[in-house]
Short mmCIF file of C-alpha atoms and ligand atoms in Angstrom, two decimals:
data_model
loop_
_atom_site.label_atom_id
_atom_site.label_comp_id
_atom_site.label_asym_id
_atom_site.label_seq_id
_atom_site.Cartn_x
_atom_site.Cartn_y
_atom_site.Cartn_z
CA UNK A 4 -0.03 0.11 -0.11
CA UNK A 5 1.49 3.89 -0.65
CA UNK A 6 2.18 5.58 2.13
CA UNK A 7 -0.11 8.54 2.73
CA UNK A 8 1.60 11.99 2.26
CA UNK A 9 2.81 13.73 4.93
CA UNK A 10 3.60 17.04 3.18
CA UNK A 11 1.43 19.50 0.68
CA UNK A 12 4.06 21.52 -1.27
CA UNK A 13 1.85 24.34 -2.93
CA UNK A 14 2.06 27.56 -4.95
CA UNK A 15 4.30 28.35 -7.81
CA UNK A 16 4.82 25.76 -10.73
CA UNK A 17 6.12 26.49 -14.22
CA UNK A 18 8.01 25.05 -17.26
CA UNK A 19 11.49 26.16 -18.21
CA UNK A 20 11.89 25.80 -21.33
CA UNK A 21 15.82 26.09 -22.64
CA UNK A 22 16.74 25.96 -26.37
CA UNK A 23 20.13 24.67 -26.83
CA UNK A 24 23.03 27.27 -28.08
CA UNK A 25 25.14 25.83 -30.82
CA UNK A 26 28.75 26.60 -30.43
CA UNK A 27 29.17 30.15 -32.33
CA UNK A 28 25.89 31.57 -31.88
CA UNK A 29 25.44 34.80 -29.75
CA UNK A 30 22.65 36.63 -28.13
CA UNK A 31 23.53 39.46 -30.57
CA UNK A 32 22.31 37.39 -33.19
CA UNK A 33 18.74 37.70 -32.31
CA UNK A 34 18.05 40.34 -35.08
CA UNK A 35 14.31 41.24 -36.84
CA UNK A 36 13.91 38.84 -39.44
CA UNK A 37 17.20 36.62 -38.86
CA UNK A 38 17.13 33.01 -38.24
CA UNK A 39 19.12 31.32 -35.80
CA UNK A 40 20.00 27.68 -36.03
CA UNK A 41 19.61 26.23 -32.59
CA UNK A 42 20.24 22.98 -30.67
CA UNK A 43 17.69 20.56 -29.22
CA UNK A 44 15.69 21.94 -26.54
CA UNK A 45 15.41 20.77 -22.51
CA UNK A 46 12.73 21.26 -20.62
CA UNK A 47 12.22 21.13 -16.90
CA UNK A 48 9.87 21.94 -14.15
CA UNK A 49 10.30 24.63 -11.84
CA UNK A 50 8.99 26.61 -8.95
CA UNK A 51 8.45 25.85 -5.26
CA UNK A 52 6.27 22.93 -6.02
CA UNK A 53 8.43 21.23 -8.25
CA UNK A 54 11.94 22.06 -6.44
CA UNK A 55 10.87 21.73 -2.80
CA UNK A 56 8.46 19.25 -3.92
CA UNK A 57 10.53 17.04 -5.80
CA UNK A 58 13.21 17.42 -3.39
CA UNK A 59 11.31 16.20 -0.67
CA UNK A 60 10.07 13.17 -2.51
CA UNK A 61 13.51 12.01 -3.46
CA UNK A 62 14.79 12.53 0.13
CA UNK A 63 11.90 9.81 0.61
CA UNK A 64 9.38 11.90 2.46
CA UNK A 65 5.62 11.17 1.21
CA UNK A 66 4.83 14.18 -0.30
CA UNK A 67 2.14 15.76 -2.64
CA UNK A 68 2.15 18.51 -5.27
CA UNK A 69 -0.71 21.41 -5.23
CA UNK A 70 -0.36 24.07 -8.48
CA UNK A 71 -2.20 25.42 -11.05
CA UNK A 72 -1.83 24.67 -14.62
CA UNK A 73 -3.45 25.44 -17.73
CA UNK A 74 -5.53 22.71 -19.63
CA UNK A 75 -2.58 23.03 -22.18
CA UNK A 76 0.47 20.92 -23.73
CA UNK A 77 2.66 22.56 -21.30
CA UNK A 78 0.45 21.90 -18.11
CA UNK A 79 0.22 18.35 -19.35
CA UNK A 80 3.62 17.96 -19.84
CA UNK A 81 4.14 19.43 -16.16
CA UNK A 82 1.39 16.50 -15.12
CA UNK A 83 3.33 13.70 -16.72
CA UNK A 84 6.98 15.22 -15.67
CA UNK A 85 5.63 14.85 -11.89
CA UNK A 86 3.74 11.55 -13.05
CA UNK A 87 7.05 10.13 -13.83
CA UNK A 88 8.75 11.05 -10.62
CA UNK A 89 6.46 9.67 -8.60
CA UNK A 90 2.99 7.71 -9.28
CA UNK A 91 0.18 9.97 -7.66
CA UNK A 92 2.55 12.80 -6.56
CA UNK A 93 0.62 15.00 -9.29
CA UNK A 94 -2.78 14.23 -7.74
CA UNK A 95 -3.83 17.42 -6.00
CA UNK A 96 -2.87 19.85 -9.10
CA UNK A 97 -5.27 22.02 -10.27
CA UNK A 98 -5.70 22.21 -14.03
CA UNK A 99 -7.62 25.34 -14.70
CA UNK A 100 -9.47 25.47 -18.15
CA UNK A 101 -8.64 27.94 -20.29
CA UNK A 102 -5.99 29.35 -18.58
CA UNK A 103 -2.37 29.29 -19.54
CA UNK A 104 0.43 27.30 -17.83
CA UNK A 105 3.31 29.34 -16.48
CA UNK A 106 6.23 28.80 -18.28
CA UNK A 107 9.95 30.82 -18.59
CA UNK A 108 11.89 30.75 -21.83
CA UNK A 109 15.37 30.48 -20.59
CA UNK A 110 17.75 32.62 -22.83
CA UNK A 111 21.16 31.14 -21.82
CA UNK A 112 23.84 31.57 -24.42
CA UNK A 113 27.15 30.44 -23.76
CA UNK A 114 29.28 33.28 -21.72
CA UNK A 115 26.41 35.68 -21.16
CA UNK A 116 24.18 36.07 -17.81
CA UNK A 117 20.64 34.47 -18.43
CA UNK A 118 17.34 36.18 -19.20
CA UNK A 119 14.28 34.96 -19.31
CA UNK A 120 10.64 35.37 -21.51
CA UNK A 121 8.28 34.50 -18.27
CA UNK A 122 4.45 34.18 -18.28
CA UNK A 123 3.07 33.86 -14.69
CA UNK A 124 -0.10 32.32 -16.32
CA UNK A 125 -2.19 30.35 -13.97
CA UNK A 126 0.24 31.15 -10.91
CA UNK A 127 -1.48 34.62 -11.19
CA UNK A 128 -4.87 33.08 -10.42
CA UNK A 129 -4.22 30.88 -7.43
CA UNK A 130 -6.18 31.56 -4.34
CA UNK A 131 -7.18 29.87 -1.17
CA UNK A 132 -9.87 27.65 -2.51
CA UNK A 133 -7.38 26.01 -4.82
CA UNK A 134 -6.22 24.19 -1.97
CA UNK A 135 -7.40 20.76 -1.51
CA UNK A 136 -8.61 20.92 1.97
CA UNK A 137 -9.93 17.13 2.03
CA UNK A 138 -5.94 16.15 1.53
CA UNK A 139 -4.78 18.89 4.32
CA UNK A 140 -7.42 16.76 6.82
CA UNK A 141 -5.66 13.35 5.99
CA UNK A 142 -4.67 12.36 9.45
CA UNK A 143 -1.58 11.38 7.95
CA UNK A 144 -0.61 15.24 7.03
CA UNK A 145 1.75 17.27 9.06
CA UNK A 146 3.19 19.76 6.78
CA UNK A 147 1.78 22.56 4.46
CA UNK A 148 4.73 24.25 2.57
CA UNK A 149 3.92 27.39 -0.13
CA UNK A 150 6.13 29.63 -2.14
CA UNK A 151 6.38 32.03 -3.91
CA UNK A 152 3.59 34.89 -3.17
CA UNK A 153 5.70 37.89 -4.74
CA UNK A 154 5.13 36.18 -8.05
CA UNK A 155 1.62 35.19 -7.69
CA UNK A 156 -0.43 38.35 -8.00
CA UNK A 157 -3.98 37.04 -6.28
CA UNK A 158 -2.04 35.87 -3.10
CA UNK A 159 -0.68 39.21 -2.31
CA UNK A 160 -3.89 41.04 -3.54
CA UNK A 161 -5.69 43.11 -0.65
CA UNK A 162 -2.37 42.64 1.70
CA UNK A 163 -2.21 39.04 1.38
CA UNK A 164 -6.33 38.12 2.50
CA UNK A 165 -6.18 35.00 -0.07
CA UNK A 166 -2.84 34.06 2.24
CA UNK A 167 -4.12 34.73 5.57
CA UNK A 168 -7.35 32.88 4.82
CA UNK A 169 -5.43 29.49 3.16
CA UNK A 170 -2.89 29.40 6.25
CA UNK A 171 -5.70 29.99 8.78
CA UNK A 172 -7.95 27.19 7.43
CA UNK A 173 -4.76 24.72 6.94
CA UNK A 174 -4.13 25.36 10.34
CA UNK A 175 -7.20 24.38 11.84
CA UNK A 176 -6.37 20.96 10.81
CA UNK A 177 -3.39 21.25 13.43
CA UNK A 178 -1.30 20.86 10.53
CA UNK A 179 2.05 22.91 10.42
CA UNK A 180 2.40 25.57 7.87
CA UNK A 181 5.64 26.91 6.43
CA UNK A 182 6.03 29.66 3.69
CA UNK A 183 8.80 30.53 1.46
CA UNK A 184 9.28 33.98 -0.84
CA UNK A 185 10.99 34.94 -3.69
CA UNK A 186 12.61 38.15 -5.24
CA UNK A 187 10.23 40.53 -7.32
CA UNK A 188 10.61 43.17 -10.16
CA UNK A 189 10.17 46.39 -7.86
CA UNK A 190 8.26 48.08 -11.53
CA UNK A 191 5.72 45.15 -10.99
CA UNK A 192 2.44 45.08 -9.23
CA UNK A 193 4.12 43.00 -6.21
CA UNK A 194 6.73 46.39 -5.89
CA UNK A 195 3.90 48.21 -4.83
CA UNK A 196 2.60 46.04 -1.88
CA UNK A 197 3.74 47.07 1.55
CA UNK A 198 5.22 43.54 2.68
CA UNK A 199 5.95 44.28 6.04
CA UNK A 200 1.93 44.99 6.60
CA UNK A 201 0.96 41.70 4.87
CA UNK A 202 3.61 39.93 6.80
CA UNK A 203 1.87 40.93 9.56
CA UNK A 204 -1.61 40.11 8.48
CA UNK A 205 -0.01 36.56 7.13
CA UNK A 206 2.49 35.20 9.67
CA UNK A 207 0.33 34.69 13.05
CA UNK A 208 -0.92 31.58 10.72
CA UNK A 209 2.78 30.77 9.46
CA UNK A 210 4.65 28.26 11.72
CA UNK A 211 7.95 28.17 9.77
CA UNK A 212 8.81 31.46 7.43
CA UNK A 213 11.84 30.62 5.54
CA UNK A 214 12.34 33.30 2.94
CA UNK A 215 15.71 34.26 1.33
CA UNK A 216 17.97 36.97 3.26
CA UNK A 217 18.00 39.24 -0.24
CA UNK A 218 14.46 38.91 -0.62
CA UNK A 219 13.71 39.76 3.00
CA UNK A 220 15.84 42.88 2.64
CA UNK A 221 13.72 43.69 -0.39
CA UNK A 222 10.66 43.79 1.34
CA UNK A 223 11.74 45.24 4.32
CA UNK A 224 14.51 47.80 2.95
CA UNK A 225 13.33 48.33 -0.75
CA UNK A 226 15.54 51.08 -1.10
CA UNK A 227 18.39 48.48 -0.58
CA UNK A 228 19.92 50.61 1.96
CA UNK A 229 20.46 48.24 4.41
CA UNK A 230 23.14 45.22 4.07
CA UNK A 231 23.03 41.77 5.46
CA UNK A 232 24.93 42.39 8.38
CA UNK A 233 24.27 40.26 11.64
CA UNK A 234 22.75 43.06 13.43
CA UNK A 235 20.34 43.46 10.64
CA UNK A 236 19.54 39.94 10.37
CA UNK A 237 18.74 39.44 14.13
CA UNK A 238 16.72 42.32 14.04
CA UNK A 239 14.70 41.48 11.05
CA UNK A 240 14.20 37.62 12.85
CA UNK A 241 12.87 39.16 15.85
CA UNK A 242 10.38 41.49 13.58
CA UNK A 243 9.11 38.65 12.04
CA UNK A 244 8.65 36.48 15.08
CA UNK A 245 7.18 39.37 16.82
CA UNK A 246 4.77 39.06 13.82
CA UNK A 247 3.73 36.00 14.61
CA UNK A 248 5.92 33.02 12.90
CA UNK A 249 7.23 30.09 15.50
CA UNK A 250 10.78 29.66 13.44
CA UNK A 251 12.60 32.04 11.32
CA UNK A 252 15.00 31.24 8.87
CA UNK A 253 16.79 33.01 6.39
CA UNK A 254 18.59 31.57 3.74
CA UNK A 255 22.13 33.05 3.21
CA UNK A 256 23.52 32.06 -0.21
CA UNK A 257 26.77 30.52 -0.02
CA UNK A 258 26.96 31.78 3.94
CA UNK A 259 24.55 28.96 4.74
CA UNK A 260 21.30 29.29 6.95
CA UNK A 261 20.67 31.23 9.89
CA UNK A 262 17.45 30.16 12.29
CA UNK A 263 15.87 32.39 14.95
CA UNK A 264 13.15 30.45 16.98
CA UNK A 265 10.27 32.16 19.38
CA UNK A 266 10.74 32.60 22.98
CA UNK A 267 7.00 31.80 23.57
CA UNK A 268 6.50 28.36 24.61
CA UNK A 269 2.63 28.79 23.89
CA UNK A 270 3.65 29.74 20.26
CA UNK A 271 5.58 26.57 19.64
CA UNK A 272 3.48 24.23 21.28
CA UNK A 273 0.65 25.80 18.56
CA UNK A 274 3.13 24.82 15.70
CA UNK A 275 1.08 21.88 14.82
CA UNK A 276 1.75 18.07 13.96
CA UNK A 277 5.28 18.75 12.23
CA UNK A 278 6.62 19.39 15.76
CA UNK A 279 5.18 16.12 17.70
CA UNK A 280 7.73 13.85 18.35
CA UNK A 281 10.40 17.09 18.72
CA UNK A 282 11.87 17.80 21.99
CA UNK A 283 10.19 21.49 22.04
CA UNK A 284 12.19 22.50 24.42
CA UNK A 285 15.22 22.49 22.27
CA UNK A 286 13.43 24.57 19.45
CA UNK A 287 12.56 27.32 22.19
CA UNK A 288 14.40 30.44 22.02
CA UNK A 289 17.44 29.59 19.72
CA UNK A 290 19.39 31.55 17.24
CA UNK A 291 22.02 29.41 15.23
CA UNK A 292 23.80 29.68 11.83
CA UNK A 293 24.43 26.62 9.70
CA UNK A 294 27.53 27.09 7.41
CA UNK A 295 27.52 25.64 3.90
CA UNK A 296 29.16 22.17 3.20
CA UNK A 297 31.93 22.05 0.67
CA UNK A 298 31.23 20.95 -2.67
CA UNK A 299 31.85 21.60 -6.39
CA UNK A 300 29.20 24.00 -7.63
CA UNK A 301 27.74 23.05 -10.72
CA UNK A 302 24.99 25.63 -10.55
CA UNK A 303 22.94 26.86 -7.67
CA UNK A 304 19.44 26.77 -9.37
CA UNK A 305 16.92 25.46 -6.55
CA UNK A 306 19.41 25.55 -4.19
CA UNK A 307 17.22 27.80 -1.67
CA UNK A 308 14.30 25.15 -2.31
CA UNK A 309 16.42 22.18 -1.67
CA UNK A 310 17.58 23.59 1.42
CA UNK A 311 14.07 24.15 2.91
CA UNK A 312 13.33 20.57 1.56
CA UNK A 313 16.34 19.49 3.81
CA UNK A 314 14.80 21.65 7.01
CA UNK A 315 11.10 20.45 6.55
CA UNK A 316 12.58 16.87 6.58
CA UNK A 317 14.95 17.05 9.15
CA UNK A 318 11.94 18.59 11.59
CA UNK A 319 9.95 15.85 10.14
CA UNK A 320 12.25 13.50 11.45
CA UNK A 321 12.32 14.96 14.90
CA UNK A 322 15.94 16.34 14.93
CA UNK A 323 16.83 19.25 16.90
CA UNK A 324 17.14 22.34 15.62
CA UNK A 325 21.13 22.47 15.07
CA UNK A 326 20.44 19.06 13.03
CA UNK A 327 17.59 20.29 11.08
CA UNK A 328 19.91 23.63 10.14
CA UNK A 329 22.73 20.84 9.25
CA UNK A 330 20.33 18.69 6.92
CA UNK A 331 19.24 21.86 5.68
CA UNK A 332 22.22 23.16 3.94
CA UNK A 333 23.53 19.15 3.64
CA UNK A 334 20.84 19.06 0.90
CA UNK A 335 21.18 22.32 -0.37
CA UNK A 336 24.71 21.49 -1.07
CA UNK A 337 23.73 18.27 -2.90
CA UNK A 338 21.50 20.55 -5.04
CA UNK A 339 24.34 22.72 -6.26
CA UNK A 340 26.47 19.84 -7.08
CA UNK A 341 24.10 19.51 -10.35
CA UNK A 342 23.01 22.38 -12.66
CA UNK A 343 19.50 21.50 -12.10
CA UNK A 344 17.54 22.09 -9.11
CA UNK A 345 16.82 18.22 -7.68
CA UNK A 346 18.95 15.83 -9.56
CA UNK A 347 21.54 16.06 -7.05
CA UNK A 348 19.57 15.40 -3.97
CA UNK A 349 20.00 11.81 -3.03
CA UNK A 350 17.81 9.97 -0.28
CA UNK A 351 17.89 11.39 3.37
CA UNK A 352 19.97 8.39 4.57
CA UNK A 353 22.20 9.27 2.28
CA UNK A 354 22.48 12.78 3.05
CA UNK A 355 23.01 11.82 6.85
CA UNK A 356 25.44 9.47 6.33
CA UNK A 357 27.52 12.04 4.30
CA UNK A 358 27.00 14.54 6.88
CA UNK A 359 28.09 11.67 9.91
CA UNK A 360 31.12 10.62 7.49
CA UNK A 361 32.86 14.21 8.40
CA UNK A 362 31.82 16.71 5.36
CA UNK A 363 33.57 19.79 5.93
CA UNK A 364 32.12 22.99 6.29
CA UNK A 365 32.89 26.09 4.61
CA UNK A 366 33.50 29.22 6.94
CA UNK A 367 30.28 30.66 7.80
CA UNK A 368 28.86 33.74 9.15
CA UNK A 369 29.49 34.27 12.57
CA UNK A 370 26.72 35.63 15.25
CA UNK A 371 28.69 35.42 18.41
CA UNK A 372 26.55 32.03 19.20
CA UNK A 373 25.75 28.93 18.23
CA UNK A 374 27.48 27.76 15.43
CA UNK A 375 26.21 24.15 13.97
N1 ATP B 17 28.22 27.28 -2.93
C1 ATP B 17 27.59 26.71 -2.09
N2 ATP B 17 27.85 25.68 -1.44
C2 ATP B 17 27.06 24.90 -0.84
N3 ATP B 17 26.05 25.35 -0.51
C3 ATP B 17 25.70 26.25 -1.00
C4 ATP B 17 25.93 27.38 -1.88
N4 ATP B 17 25.42 28.17 -2.36
C5 ATP B 17 24.03 27.92 -1.76
N5 ATP B 17 24.31 26.82 -1.03
C6 ATP B 17 22.93 26.41 -0.30
O1 ATP B 17 22.02 26.87 -0.80
C7 ATP B 17 21.45 27.75 -0.11
C8 ATP B 17 20.60 29.03 -1.27
O2 ATP B 17 20.41 30.36 -0.24
P1 ATP B 17 20.09 31.13 -1.30
O3 ATP B 17 20.10 32.34 -0.43
O4 ATP B 17 20.51 31.16 -2.51
O5 ATP B 17 18.51 30.88 -1.29
P2 ATP B 17 17.85 31.44 -2.69
O6 ATP B 17 17.87 32.72 -2.97
O7 ATP B 17 16.13 31.20 -1.79
O8 ATP B 17 17.77 30.26 -3.73
P3 ATP B 17 16.80 30.11 -4.83
O9 ATP B 17 17.46 30.27 -6.08
O10 ATP B 17 17.16 28.50 -5.06
O11 ATP B 17 15.48 30.59 -4.25
C9 ATP B 17 22.06 28.45 1.04
O12 ATP B 17 20.87 28.68 2.24
C10 ATP B 17 23.12 26.83 1.10
O13 ATP B 17 22.10 25.72 1.79
MG1 MG B 18 14.00 30.87 -3.28
#
């Protein structure tokens, strides 16, 4: 009998279409009326649903994917790709008739920075009612993770009304809630949002808030005035905890992961089923930094999402915050060893074995406290 899913990963999903550049072709060759002969295309699923969801699946955590696609060829390709990874993985996906599946054409010529031609499609219409609450209600379900509101228009409209409704409803089932963000174009509608006000509304219903530091700075200091020194990191984390989250984790790129947890025992006790089986005292009022593991970097696409997958898997396995943050950066490091998002992620037991076998860490950010 299949193991019932313990985690739902919901939110942004898209199809990356990556034309292959033959040697000698250059982006400057793209001129009106000109034909450029290209190599074969590669196609990959992307977004939080694909990256964090498939990373959890590869780790061996039973997961259900919930994203919204159109009733079109790209939508069918996404559903088929998920089904190929694991039968039933795509059963919770929403197919919206008449809507377009989100896609990015990745213009990736040799020697030049990548550019994207991006269609947000059905991600922009995702609302609280797109979540299959009957699946959230399953007794086996323990955790609900969502990413990325800044590129999902309905989720940030009205100061996050839909997000608040969705997380509150999920929380009613005692399921732990988790949220990831992403960077956004300041000139887009997301740039008009008062993100601190939105987060103050949404975070009381979010147990784990796991953005990257860069995107948090973009939300709180849109002018780019602040850099990520430890005082800024700590005060941002404390502000987010005061808004209502139980655990705040900032991904710090090649500096690793920073974690700060609530000092309020009642808030932690209310953080849902992912915390059943963990020693709650060990998670109370903690601050720690986990440096990156040493790897040969093949590509950082999806590294943040895989880091989250490692964090969620560690928590679900009942680990301490130190072990959980360590597992998070370990899974993140496995991800960067391959150019794509998730194919470098092995089974959970292999990640643990590699950590236990003395895998070297890089020098990480120091906060004068616990380094793990
Ligand atoms: N050079 C590296 N070596 C090992 N691990 C890394 C390296 N770079 C990043 N990581 C891991 O990946 C995570 C990615 O952090 P980052 O701040 O880039 O998140 P992000 O911006 O959300 O990433 P993403 O682009 O995947 O959304 C880090 O926390 C770390 O665990
Ligand atoms: Mg990210």
